[in-house]
Amino acid sequence: MGQEINFRRQRGGKKRKVKKKKNHLKFEDNKKKLKFEKKKNPRLIRQIIIWAAEIAGACAVAVLLVAFFGHRISNSGDAMTPSIRNGEVVLVDRLVIDMKELSRGQIVAFRPNGNKEVHFYIRRVAGLPGETVQIKEGKLYIDGEELKSYEYVSEIRDAGIAAEPVKLGVDEYFLLGDNPQGGEDSRSSDIGIVKKDDLYGKVWFNTTSGDHFGIVKK
């Protein structure tokens, strides 16, 4: 017989190492990466701060204006007719009470005896601190002399507590309505002399549309 072919792998034979071919293909991204650098703009930041400060300042001024000059009060009753009618809405200047003394003829808002539970009253200043007020024969007398320049009331029928001389203290006012028959004022013992601390402010603007709209004249 012919020579047998031995297909068996001899013991201790070395295995053939199959070398893997390396893929030498490389895809390189030659595009440069875009870098976005945030640069601070000091001028823009400063401008934003200025705008914010201006807005804050404007808001603060608006709040102060409303607080001191824009408080709305609705007039109740006919005591101030025809100057201010029943139901008309007015604005009150609260700052003037603290900044300077009131003058005769100015219209003010107050709460009788400082009672915060009652509605605001609106009346006109007739007697000033330190003066002596009296009403005789329908006329207003200040320190014993008839006040002819007080043109808001032509005749006061009921003198009330002012039938006798009323001496005002250093911080006290005597207030009258333009229509003495239309409501209570300082002639009434329920209201009487009004202290400065009980005054809320000076009425300066009528917001009601019509012929009364505008600045309230003294």
mmCIF file with all atom_site columns, C-alpha atoms in Angstrom:
data_model
loop_
_atom_site.group_PDB
_atom_site.id
_atom_site.type_symbol
_atom_site.label_atom_id
_atom_site.label_alt_id
_atom_site.label_comp_id
_atom_site.label_asym_id
_atom_site.label_entity_id
_atom_site.label_seq_id
_atom_site.pdbx_PDB_ins_code
_atom_site.Cartn_x
_atom_site.Cartn_y
_atom_site.Cartn_z
_atom_site.occupancy
_atom_site.B_iso_or_equiv
_atom_site.pdbx_formal_charge
_atom_site.auth_seq_id
_atom_site.auth_comp_id
_atom_site.auth_asym_id
_atom_site.auth_atom_id
_atom_site.pdbx_PDB_model_num
ATOM 1   C CA . MET A 1 1   ? 0.000   0.000   0.000  1.00 0.00 ? 1   MET A CA 1
ATOM 2   C CA . GLY A 1 2   ? 1.071   3.422   -0.585 1.00 0.00 ? 2   GLY A CA 1
ATOM 3   C CA . GLN A 1 3   ? 2.205   5.804   2.042  1.00 0.00 ? 3   GLN A CA 1
ATOM 4   C CA . GLU A 1 4   ? -0.579  6.939   4.261  1.00 0.00 ? 4   GLU A CA 1
ATOM 5   C CA . ILE A 1 5   ? -1.136  10.541  4.409  1.00 0.00 ? 5   ILE A CA 1
ATOM 6   C CA . ASN A 1 6   ? -1.363  11.720  8.016  1.00 0.00 ? 6   ASN A CA 1
ATOM 7   C CA . PHE A 1 7   ? -3.675  14.625  8.292  1.00 0.00 ? 7   PHE A CA 1
ATOM 8   C CA . ARG A 1 8   ? -3.398  14.743  12.022 1.00 0.00 ? 8   ARG A CA 1
ATOM 9   C CA . ARG A 1 9   ? -1.605  17.685  13.495 1.00 0.00 ? 9   ARG A CA 1
ATOM 10  C CA . GLN A 1 10  ? 1.479   16.588  15.205 1.00 0.00 ? 10  GLN A CA 1
ATOM 11  C CA . ARG A 1 11  ? 1.706   17.174  18.898 1.00 0.00 ? 11  ARG A CA 1
ATOM 12  C CA . GLY A 1 12  ? 3.719   20.143  19.872 1.00 0.00 ? 12  GLY A CA 1
ATOM 13  C CA . GLY A 1 13  ? 3.276   21.632  16.485 1.00 0.00 ? 13  GLY A CA 1
ATOM 14  C CA . LYS A 1 14  ? 3.186   25.365  16.299 1.00 0.00 ? 14  LYS A CA 1
ATOM 15  C CA . LYS A 1 15  ? -0.004  27.024  15.352 1.00 0.00 ? 15  LYS A CA 1
ATOM 16  C CA . ARG A 1 16  ? 0.160   29.389  12.545 1.00 0.00 ? 16  ARG A CA 1
ATOM 17  C CA . LYS A 1 17  ? -0.497  32.929  13.562 1.00 0.00 ? 17  LYS A CA 1
ATOM 18  C CA . VAL A 1 18  ? -2.747  34.766  11.223 1.00 0.00 ? 18  VAL A CA 1
ATOM 19  C CA . LYS A 1 19  ? -1.777  38.315  11.108 1.00 0.00 ? 19  LYS A CA 1
ATOM 20  C CA . LYS A 1 20  ? -4.678  40.650  10.805 1.00 0.00 ? 20  LYS A CA 1
ATOM 21  C CA . LYS A 1 21  ? -4.154  43.364  8.433  1.00 0.00 ? 21  LYS A CA 1
ATOM 22  C CA . LYS A 1 22  ? -4.477  46.689  10.028 1.00 0.00 ? 22  LYS A CA 1
ATOM 23  C CA . ASN A 1 23  ? -6.674  49.169  8.380  1.00 0.00 ? 23  ASN A CA 1
ATOM 24  C CA . HIS A 1 24  ? -4.448  52.122  7.800  1.00 0.00 ? 24  HIS A CA 1
ATOM 25  C CA . LEU A 1 25  ? -7.232  54.299  6.490  1.00 0.00 ? 25  LEU A CA 1
ATOM 26  C CA . LYS A 1 26  ? -7.771  57.269  8.794  1.00 0.00 ? 26  LYS A CA 1
ATOM 27  C CA . PHE A 1 27  ? -10.464 59.874  8.341  1.00 0.00 ? 27  PHE A CA 1
ATOM 28  C CA . GLU A 1 28  ? -9.288  63.032  9.902  1.00 0.00 ? 28  GLU A CA 1
ATOM 29  C CA . ASP A 1 29  ? -11.671 65.941  10.499 1.00 0.00 ? 29  ASP A CA 1
ATOM 30  C CA . ASN A 1 30  ? -9.697  68.895  9.361  1.00 0.00 ? 30  ASN A CA 1
ATOM 31  C CA . LYS A 1 31  ? -12.504 71.330  10.211 1.00 0.00 ? 31  LYS A CA 1
ATOM 32  C CA . LYS A 1 32  ? -11.594 73.618  12.982 1.00 0.00 ? 32  LYS A CA 1
ATOM 33  C CA . LYS A 1 33  ? -13.895 73.564  15.968 1.00 0.00 ? 33  LYS A CA 1
ATOM 34  C CA . LEU A 1 34  ? -15.835 76.775  16.404 1.00 0.00 ? 34  LEU A CA 1
ATOM 35  C CA . LYS A 1 35  ? -15.368 78.347  19.750 1.00 0.00 ? 35  LYS A CA 1
ATOM 36  C CA . PHE A 1 36  ? -17.886 80.955  20.909 1.00 0.00 ? 36  PHE A CA 1
ATOM 37  C CA . GLU A 1 37  ? -16.340 83.127  23.530 1.00 0.00 ? 37  GLU A CA 1
ATOM 38  C CA . LYS A 1 38  ? -18.685 85.270  25.595 1.00 0.00 ? 38  LYS A CA 1
ATOM 39  C CA . LYS A 1 39  ? -17.145 88.634  25.965 1.00 0.00 ? 39  LYS A CA 1
ATOM 40  C CA . LYS A 1 40  ? -18.569 90.939  28.610 1.00 0.00 ? 40  LYS A CA 1
ATOM 41  C CA . ASN A 1 41  ? -19.616 94.336  27.388 1.00 0.00 ? 41  ASN A CA 1
ATOM 42  C CA . PRO A 1 42  ? -19.117 96.785  30.275 1.00 0.00 ? 42  PRO A CA 1
ATOM 43  C CA . ARG A 1 43  ? -20.962 99.579  28.445 1.00 0.00 ? 43  ARG A CA 1
ATOM 44  C CA . LEU A 1 44  ? -24.046 97.407  27.944 1.00 0.00 ? 44  LEU A CA 1
ATOM 45  C CA . ILE A 1 45  ? -24.010 96.271  31.571 1.00 0.00 ? 45  ILE A CA 1
ATOM 46  C CA . ARG A 1 46  ? -23.659 99.842  32.761 1.00 0.00 ? 46  ARG A CA 1
ATOM 47  C CA . GLN A 1 47  ? -26.535 100.928 30.515 1.00 0.00 ? 47  GLN A CA 1
ATOM 48  C CA . ILE A 1 48  ? -28.777 98.158  31.866 1.00 0.00 ? 48  ILE A CA 1
ATOM 49  C CA . ILE A 1 49  ? -27.977 99.210  35.440 1.00 0.00 ? 49  ILE A CA 1
ATOM 50  C CA . ILE A 1 50  ? -28.825 102.831 34.587 1.00 0.00 ? 50  ILE A CA 1
ATOM 51  C CA . TRP A 1 51  ? -32.133 101.790 32.985 1.00 0.00 ? 51  TRP A CA 1
ATOM 52  C CA . ALA A 1 52  ? -33.034 99.655  36.006 1.00 0.00 ? 52  ALA A CA 1
ATOM 53  C CA . ALA A 1 53  ? -32.207 102.522 38.378 1.00 0.00 ? 53  ALA A CA 1
ATOM 54  C CA . GLU A 1 54  ? -34.311 104.959 36.330 1.00 0.00 ? 54  GLU A CA 1
ATOM 55  C CA . ILE A 1 55  ? -37.283 102.599 36.286 1.00 0.00 ? 55  ILE A CA 1
ATOM 56  C CA . ALA A 1 56  ? -36.993 101.988 40.034 1.00 0.00 ? 56  ALA A CA 1
ATOM 57  C CA . GLY A 1 57  ? -36.753 105.732 40.645 1.00 0.00 ? 57  GLY A CA 1
ATOM 58  C CA . ALA A 1 58  ? -39.788 106.456 38.486 1.00 0.00 ? 58  ALA A CA 1
ATOM 59  C CA . CYS A 1 59  ? -41.796 103.794 40.331 1.00 0.00 ? 59  CYS A CA 1
ATOM 60  C CA . ALA A 1 60  ? -40.764 105.230 43.695 1.00 0.00 ? 60  ALA A CA 1
ATOM 61  C CA . VAL A 1 61  ? -41.753 108.752 42.632 1.00 0.00 ? 61  VAL A CA 1
ATOM 62  C CA . ALA A 1 62  ? -45.103 107.471 41.338 1.00 0.00 ? 62  ALA A CA 1
ATOM 63  C CA . VAL A 1 63  ? -45.794 105.729 44.642 1.00 0.00 ? 63  VAL A CA 1
ATOM 64  C CA . LEU A 1 64  ? -44.927 108.870 46.613 1.00 0.00 ? 64  LEU A CA 1
ATOM 65  C CA . LEU A 1 65  ? -47.078 111.067 44.380 1.00 0.00 ? 65  LEU A CA 1
ATOM 66  C CA . VAL A 1 66  ? -50.060 108.783 44.827 1.00 0.00 ? 66  VAL A CA 1
ATOM 67  C CA . ALA A 1 67  ? -49.465 108.498 48.570 1.00 0.00 ? 67  ALA A CA 1
ATOM 68  C CA . PHE A 1 68  ? -49.135 112.238 49.192 1.00 0.00 ? 68  PHE A CA 1
ATOM 69  C CA . PHE A 1 69  ? -51.135 113.857 46.397 1.00 0.00 ? 69  PHE A CA 1
ATOM 70  C CA . GLY A 1 70  ? -53.406 111.228 44.919 1.00 0.00 ? 70  GLY A CA 1
ATOM 71  C CA . HIS A 1 71  ? -55.544 109.922 47.767 1.00 0.00 ? 71  HIS A CA 1
ATOM 72  C CA . ARG A 1 72  ? -59.153 109.886 46.569 1.00 0.00 ? 72  ARG A CA 1
ATOM 73  C CA . ILE A 1 73  ? -62.020 110.890 48.837 1.00 0.00 ? 73  ILE A CA 1
ATOM 74  C CA . SER A 1 74  ? -65.687 110.918 47.968 1.00 0.00 ? 74  SER A CA 1
ATOM 75  C CA . ASN A 1 75  ? -67.627 113.885 49.330 1.00 0.00 ? 75  ASN A CA 1
ATOM 76  C CA . SER A 1 76  ? -70.667 112.913 51.347 1.00 0.00 ? 76  SER A CA 1
ATOM 77  C CA . GLY A 1 77  ? -73.518 115.349 51.921 1.00 0.00 ? 77  GLY A CA 1
ATOM 78  C CA . ASP A 1 78  ? -74.355 118.892 50.837 1.00 0.00 ? 78  ASP A CA 1
ATOM 79  C CA . ALA A 1 79  ? -72.312 120.848 53.377 1.00 0.00 ? 79  ALA A CA 1
ATOM 80  C CA . MET A 1 80  ? -69.849 122.019 50.684 1.00 0.00 ? 80  MET A CA 1
ATOM 81  C CA . THR A 1 81  ? -72.398 122.783 47.964 1.00 0.00 ? 81  THR A CA 1
ATOM 82  C CA . PRO A 1 82  ? -71.935 124.444 45.516 1.00 0.00 ? 82  PRO A CA 1
ATOM 83  C CA . SER A 1 83  ? -68.115 124.203 45.695 1.00 0.00 ? 83  SER A CA 1
ATOM 84  C CA . ILE A 1 84  ? -68.077 120.407 46.003 1.00 0.00 ? 84  ILE A CA 1
ATOM 85  C CA . ARG A 1 85  ? -71.293 118.500 45.461 1.00 0.00 ? 85  ARG A CA 1
ATOM 86  C CA . ASN A 1 86  ? -72.470 115.311 47.108 1.00 0.00 ? 86  ASN A CA 1
ATOM 87  C CA . GLY A 1 87  ? -70.770 112.260 45.583 1.00 0.00 ? 87  GLY A CA 1
ATOM 88  C CA . GLU A 1 88  ? -67.977 114.134 43.840 1.00 0.00 ? 88  GLU A CA 1
ATOM 89  C CA . VAL A 1 89  ? -64.508 112.618 44.169 1.00 0.00 ? 89  VAL A CA 1
ATOM 90  C CA . VAL A 1 90  ? -61.526 114.787 45.102 1.00 0.00 ? 90  VAL A CA 1
ATOM 91  C CA . LEU A 1 91  ? -57.782 114.318 45.538 1.00 0.00 ? 91  LEU A CA 1
ATOM 92  C CA . VAL A 1 92  ? -56.094 115.214 48.815 1.00 0.00 ? 92  VAL A CA 1
ATOM 93  C CA . ASP A 1 93  ? -52.618 116.664 49.320 1.00 0.00 ? 93  ASP A CA 1
ATOM 94  C CA . ARG A 1 94  ? -51.386 115.099 52.544 1.00 0.00 ? 94  ARG A CA 1
ATOM 95  C CA . LEU A 1 95  ? -47.914 116.645 52.453 1.00 0.00 ? 95  LEU A CA 1
ATOM 96  C CA . VAL A 1 96  ? -49.057 120.244 52.927 1.00 0.00 ? 96  VAL A CA 1
ATOM 97  C CA . ILE A 1 97  ? -50.316 119.492 56.444 1.00 0.00 ? 97  ILE A CA 1
ATOM 98  C CA . ASP A 1 98  ? -46.804 118.666 57.627 1.00 0.00 ? 98  ASP A CA 1
ATOM 99  C CA . MET A 1 99  ? -44.851 121.107 55.466 1.00 0.00 ? 99  MET A CA 1
ATOM 100 C CA . LYS A 1 100 ? -46.639 124.393 56.170 1.00 0.00 ? 100 LYS A CA 1
ATOM 101 C CA . GLU A 1 101 ? -49.523 126.024 57.966 1.00 0.00 ? 101 GLU A CA 1
ATOM 102 C CA . LEU A 1 102 ? -52.936 126.142 56.345 1.00 0.00 ? 102 LEU A CA 1
ATOM 103 C CA . SER A 1 103 ? -54.451 129.451 55.344 1.00 0.00 ? 103 SER A CA 1
ATOM 104 C CA . ARG A 1 104 ? -58.007 130.675 55.732 1.00 0.00 ? 104 ARG A CA 1
ATOM 105 C CA . GLY A 1 105 ? -60.336 129.574 52.957 1.00 0.00 ? 105 GLY A CA 1
ATOM 106 C CA . GLN A 1 106 ? -58.518 126.338 52.113 1.00 0.00 ? 106 GLN A CA 1
ATOM 107 C CA . ILE A 1 107 ? -60.633 123.186 51.900 1.00 0.00 ? 107 ILE A CA 1
ATOM 108 C CA . VAL A 1 108 ? -59.480 120.253 54.007 1.00 0.00 ? 108 VAL A CA 1
ATOM 109 C CA . ALA A 1 109 ? -60.452 116.645 54.697 1.00 0.00 ? 109 ALA A CA 1
ATOM 110 C CA . PHE A 1 110 ? -60.581 115.357 58.267 1.00 0.00 ? 110 PHE A CA 1
ATOM 111 C CA . ARG A 1 111 ? -62.131 112.811 60.582 1.00 0.00 ? 111 ARG A CA 1
ATOM 112 C CA . PRO A 1 112 ? -64.073 114.257 63.539 1.00 0.00 ? 112 PRO A CA 1
ATOM 113 C CA . ASN A 1 113 ? -62.162 113.710 66.777 1.00 0.00 ? 113 ASN A CA 1
ATOM 114 C CA . GLY A 1 114 ? -59.731 111.493 64.877 1.00 0.00 ? 114 GLY A CA 1
ATOM 115 C CA . ASN A 1 115 ? -62.306 108.692 64.683 1.00 0.00 ? 115 ASN A CA 1
ATOM 116 C CA . LYS A 1 116 ? -61.057 106.349 61.946 1.00 0.00 ? 116 LYS A CA 1
ATOM 117 C CA . GLU A 1 117 ? -64.364 104.502 61.857 1.00 0.00 ? 117 GLU A CA 1
ATOM 118 C CA . VAL A 1 118 ? -66.265 107.408 60.285 1.00 0.00 ? 118 VAL A CA 1
ATOM 119 C CA . HIS A 1 119 ? -66.214 108.769 56.742 1.00 0.00 ? 119 HIS A CA 1
ATOM 120 C CA . PHE A 1 120 ? -63.977 111.725 55.893 1.00 0.00 ? 120 PHE A CA 1
ATOM 121 C CA . TYR A 1 121 ? -65.549 115.169 56.252 1.00 0.00 ? 121 TYR A CA 1
ATOM 122 C CA . ILE A 1 122 ? -64.689 117.952 53.813 1.00 0.00 ? 122 ILE A CA 1
ATOM 123 C CA . ARG A 1 123 ? -64.920 121.521 55.112 1.00 0.00 ? 123 ARG A CA 1
ATOM 124 C CA . ARG A 1 124 ? -63.292 124.949 54.706 1.00 0.00 ? 124 ARG A CA 1
ATOM 125 C CA . VAL A 1 125 ? -60.874 126.637 57.127 1.00 0.00 ? 125 VAL A CA 1
ATOM 126 C CA . ALA A 1 126 ? -62.542 129.609 58.837 1.00 0.00 ? 126 ALA A CA 1
ATOM 127 C CA . GLY A 1 127 ? -60.559 130.110 62.041 1.00 0.00 ? 127 GLY A CA 1
ATOM 128 C CA . LEU A 1 128 ? -56.775 129.708 62.392 1.00 0.00 ? 128 LEU A CA 1
ATOM 129 C CA . PRO A 1 129 ? -54.650 128.672 65.402 1.00 0.00 ? 129 PRO A CA 1
ATOM 130 C CA . GLY A 1 130 ? -54.511 131.306 68.140 1.00 0.00 ? 130 GLY A CA 1
ATOM 131 C CA . GLU A 1 131 ? -57.578 133.207 66.876 1.00 0.00 ? 131 GLU A CA 1
ATOM 132 C CA . THR A 1 132 ? -60.867 133.787 68.654 1.00 0.00 ? 132 THR A CA 1
ATOM 133 C CA . VAL A 1 133 ? -63.890 132.844 66.548 1.00 0.00 ? 133 VAL A CA 1
ATOM 134 C CA . GLN A 1 134 ? -67.469 133.996 67.008 1.00 0.00 ? 134 GLN A CA 1
ATOM 135 C CA . ILE A 1 135 ? -70.615 134.057 64.880 1.00 0.00 ? 135 ILE A CA 1
ATOM 136 C CA . LYS A 1 136 ? -73.002 136.972 65.464 1.00 0.00 ? 136 LYS A CA 1
ATOM 137 C CA . GLU A 1 137 ? -76.097 137.829 63.447 1.00 0.00 ? 137 GLU A CA 1
ATOM 138 C CA . GLY A 1 138 ? -75.062 135.388 60.719 1.00 0.00 ? 138 GLY A CA 1
ATOM 139 C CA . LYS A 1 139 ? -71.597 136.939 60.336 1.00 0.00 ? 139 LYS A CA 1
ATOM 140 C CA . LEU A 1 140 ? -68.165 135.496 61.088 1.00 0.00 ? 140 LEU A CA 1
ATOM 141 C CA . TYR A 1 141 ? -66.028 137.423 63.572 1.00 0.00 ? 141 TYR A CA 1
ATOM 142 C CA . ILE A 1 142 ? -62.304 136.869 64.107 1.00 0.00 ? 142 ILE A CA 1
ATOM 143 C CA . ASP A 1 143 ? -60.715 138.391 67.226 1.00 0.00 ? 143 ASP A CA 1
ATOM 144 C CA . GLY A 1 144 ? -63.778 140.591 67.691 1.00 0.00 ? 144 GLY A CA 1
ATOM 145 C CA . GLU A 1 145 ? -63.892 141.992 64.136 1.00 0.00 ? 145 GLU A CA 1
ATOM 146 C CA . GLU A 1 146 ? -66.241 140.998 61.337 1.00 0.00 ? 146 GLU A CA 1
ATOM 147 C CA . LEU A 1 147 ? -64.391 139.068 58.636 1.00 0.00 ? 147 LEU A CA 1
ATOM 148 C CA . LYS A 1 148 ? -65.879 140.658 55.523 1.00 0.00 ? 148 LYS A CA 1
ATOM 149 C CA . SER A 1 149 ? -63.370 138.922 53.260 1.00 0.00 ? 149 SER A CA 1
ATOM 150 C CA . TYR A 1 150 ? -64.825 135.511 54.158 1.00 0.00 ? 150 TYR A CA 1
ATOM 151 C CA . GLU A 1 151 ? -67.066 135.336 51.092 1.00 0.00 ? 151 GLU A CA 1
ATOM 152 C CA . TYR A 1 152 ? -67.845 131.613 51.113 1.00 0.00 ? 152 TYR A CA 1
ATOM 153 C CA . VAL A 1 153 ? -70.866 131.949 53.400 1.00 0.00 ? 153 VAL A CA 1
ATOM 154 C CA . SER A 1 154 ? -73.180 134.953 53.176 1.00 0.00 ? 154 SER A CA 1
ATOM 155 C CA . GLU A 1 155 ? -75.350 134.083 56.152 1.00 0.00 ? 155 GLU A CA 1
ATOM 156 C CA . ILE A 1 156 ? -74.888 131.588 58.963 1.00 0.00 ? 156 ILE A CA 1
ATOM 157 C CA . ARG A 1 157 ? -78.259 131.001 60.590 1.00 0.00 ? 157 ARG A CA 1
ATOM 158 C CA . ASP A 1 158 ? -77.138 128.720 63.422 1.00 0.00 ? 158 ASP A CA 1
ATOM 159 C CA . ALA A 1 159 ? -74.087 129.893 65.356 1.00 0.00 ? 159 ALA A CA 1
ATOM 160 C CA . GLY A 1 160 ? -73.896 126.721 67.448 1.00 0.00 ? 160 GLY A CA 1
ATOM 161 C CA . ILE A 1 161 ? -71.022 126.725 69.943 1.00 0.00 ? 161 ILE A CA 1
ATOM 162 C CA . ALA A 1 162 ? -69.651 129.863 68.238 1.00 0.00 ? 162 ALA A CA 1
ATOM 163 C CA . ALA A 1 163 ? -72.495 131.950 69.608 1.00 0.00 ? 163 ALA A CA 1
ATOM 164 C CA . GLU A 1 164 ? -69.952 132.663 72.332 1.00 0.00 ? 164 GLU A CA 1
ATOM 165 C CA . PRO A 1 165 ? -66.283 133.428 71.586 1.00 0.00 ? 165 PRO A CA 1
ATOM 166 C CA . VAL A 1 166 ? -64.246 130.283 70.874 1.00 0.00 ? 166 VAL A CA 1
ATOM 167 C CA . LYS A 1 167 ? -60.519 130.533 71.548 1.00 0.00 ? 167 LYS A CA 1
ATOM 168 C CA . LEU A 1 168 ? -58.375 128.299 69.326 1.00 0.00 ? 168 LEU A CA 1
ATOM 169 C CA . GLY A 1 169 ? -55.176 126.690 70.545 1.00 0.00 ? 169 GLY A CA 1
ATOM 170 C CA . VAL A 1 170 ? -51.835 126.645 68.719 1.00 0.00 ? 170 VAL A CA 1
ATOM 171 C CA . ASP A 1 171 ? -52.787 123.556 66.701 1.00 0.00 ? 171 ASP A CA 1
ATOM 172 C CA . GLU A 1 172 ? -56.557 124.025 66.379 1.00 0.00 ? 172 GLU A CA 1
ATOM 173 C CA . TYR A 1 173 ? -58.817 125.091 63.491 1.00 0.00 ? 173 TYR A CA 1
ATOM 174 C CA . PHE A 1 174 ? -62.420 126.181 63.169 1.00 0.00 ? 174 PHE A CA 1
ATOM 175 C CA . LEU A 1 175 ? -63.988 124.683 60.029 1.00 0.00 ? 175 LEU A CA 1
ATOM 176 C CA . LEU A 1 176 ? -67.199 125.677 58.257 1.00 0.00 ? 176 LEU A CA 1
ATOM 177 C CA . GLY A 1 177 ? -69.127 124.267 55.326 1.00 0.00 ? 177 GLY A CA 1
ATOM 178 C CA . ASP A 1 178 ? -69.994 126.501 52.363 1.00 0.00 ? 178 ASP A CA 1
ATOM 179 C CA . ASN A 1 179 ? -73.613 125.491 52.925 1.00 0.00 ? 179 ASN A CA 1
ATOM 180 C CA . PRO A 1 180 ? -74.038 125.787 56.725 1.00 0.00 ? 180 PRO A CA 1
ATOM 181 C CA . GLN A 1 181 ? -77.508 124.245 56.575 1.00 0.00 ? 181 GLN A CA 1
ATOM 182 C CA . GLY A 1 182 ? -76.234 121.215 54.617 1.00 0.00 ? 182 GLY A CA 1
ATOM 183 C CA . GLY A 1 183 ? -74.275 119.430 57.341 1.00 0.00 ? 183 GLY A CA 1
ATOM 184 C CA . GLU A 1 184 ? -72.305 119.589 60.567 1.00 0.00 ? 184 GLU A CA 1
ATOM 185 C CA . ASP A 1 185 ? -69.061 121.505 61.032 1.00 0.00 ? 185 ASP A CA 1
ATOM 186 C CA . SER A 1 186 ? -67.143 123.123 63.907 1.00 0.00 ? 186 SER A CA 1
ATOM 187 C CA . ARG A 1 187 ? -70.335 124.842 65.114 1.00 0.00 ? 187 ARG A CA 1
ATOM 188 C CA . SER A 1 188 ? -71.618 121.426 66.206 1.00 0.00 ? 188 SER A CA 1
ATOM 189 C CA . SER A 1 189 ? -70.566 120.078 69.599 1.00 0.00 ? 189 SER A CA 1
ATOM 190 C CA . ASP A 1 190 ? -70.161 116.635 67.966 1.00 0.00 ? 190 ASP A CA 1
ATOM 191 C CA . ILE A 1 191 ? -67.329 118.010 65.815 1.00 0.00 ? 191 ILE A CA 1
ATOM 192 C CA . GLY A 1 192 ? -66.231 121.221 67.469 1.00 0.00 ? 192 GLY A CA 1
ATOM 193 C CA . ILE A 1 193 ? -62.688 122.503 67.175 1.00 0.00 ? 193 ILE A CA 1
ATOM 194 C CA . VAL A 1 194 ? -60.536 120.358 64.862 1.00 0.00 ? 194 VAL A CA 1
ATOM 195 C CA . LYS A 1 195 ? -56.961 119.630 65.883 1.00 0.00 ? 195 LYS A CA 1
ATOM 196 C CA . LYS A 1 196 ? -54.168 119.618 63.320 1.00 0.00 ? 196 LYS A CA 1
ATOM 197 C CA . ASP A 1 197 ? -53.462 115.939 64.018 1.00 0.00 ? 197 ASP A CA 1
ATOM 198 C CA . ASP A 1 198 ? -57.015 115.094 62.913 1.00 0.00 ? 198 ASP A CA 1
ATOM 199 C CA . LEU A 1 199 ? -56.604 116.840 59.546 1.00 0.00 ? 199 LEU A CA 1
ATOM 200 C CA . TYR A 1 200 ? -55.939 114.381 56.749 1.00 0.00 ? 200 TYR A CA 1
ATOM 201 C CA . GLY A 1 201 ? -54.925 116.822 54.027 1.00 0.00 ? 201 GLY A CA 1
ATOM 202 C CA . LYS A 1 202 ? -55.791 119.690 51.729 1.00 0.00 ? 202 LYS A CA 1
ATOM 203 C CA . VAL A 1 203 ? -58.355 119.102 48.979 1.00 0.00 ? 203 VAL A CA 1
ATOM 204 C CA . TRP A 1 204 ? -56.733 120.310 45.761 1.00 0.00 ? 204 TRP A CA 1
ATOM 205 C CA . PHE A 1 205 ? -58.286 118.555 42.736 1.00 0.00 ? 205 PHE A CA 1
ATOM 206 C CA . ASN A 1 206 ? -61.804 117.514 41.734 1.00 0.00 ? 206 ASN A CA 1
ATOM 207 C CA . THR A 1 207 ? -61.741 114.394 39.536 1.00 0.00 ? 207 THR A CA 1
ATOM 208 C CA . THR A 1 208 ? -65.456 114.426 38.727 1.00 0.00 ? 208 THR A CA 1
ATOM 209 C CA . SER A 1 209 ? -66.209 115.127 35.074 1.00 0.00 ? 209 SER A CA 1
ATOM 210 C CA . GLY A 1 210 ? -68.192 118.253 34.327 1.00 0.00 ? 210 GLY A CA 1
ATOM 211 C CA . ASP A 1 211 ? -67.882 121.898 35.271 1.00 0.00 ? 211 ASP A CA 1
ATOM 212 C CA . HIS A 1 212 ? -66.190 121.072 38.603 1.00 0.00 ? 212 HIS A CA 1
ATOM 213 C CA . PHE A 1 213 ? -63.373 119.021 37.064 1.00 0.00 ? 213 PHE A CA 1
ATOM 214 C CA . GLY A 1 214 ? -59.954 120.512 37.776 1.00 0.00 ? 214 GLY A CA 1
ATOM 215 C CA . ILE A 1 215 ? -58.047 122.294 40.553 1.00 0.00 ? 215 ILE A CA 1
ATOM 216 C CA . VAL A 1 216 ? -60.181 123.227 43.530 1.00 0.00 ? 216 VAL A CA 1
ATOM 217 C CA . LYS A 1 217 ? -59.967 126.975 43.954 1.00 0.00 ? 217 LYS A CA 1
ATOM 218 C CA . LYS A 1 218 ? -59.552 128.538 47.344 1.00 0.00 ? 218 LYS A CA 1
#
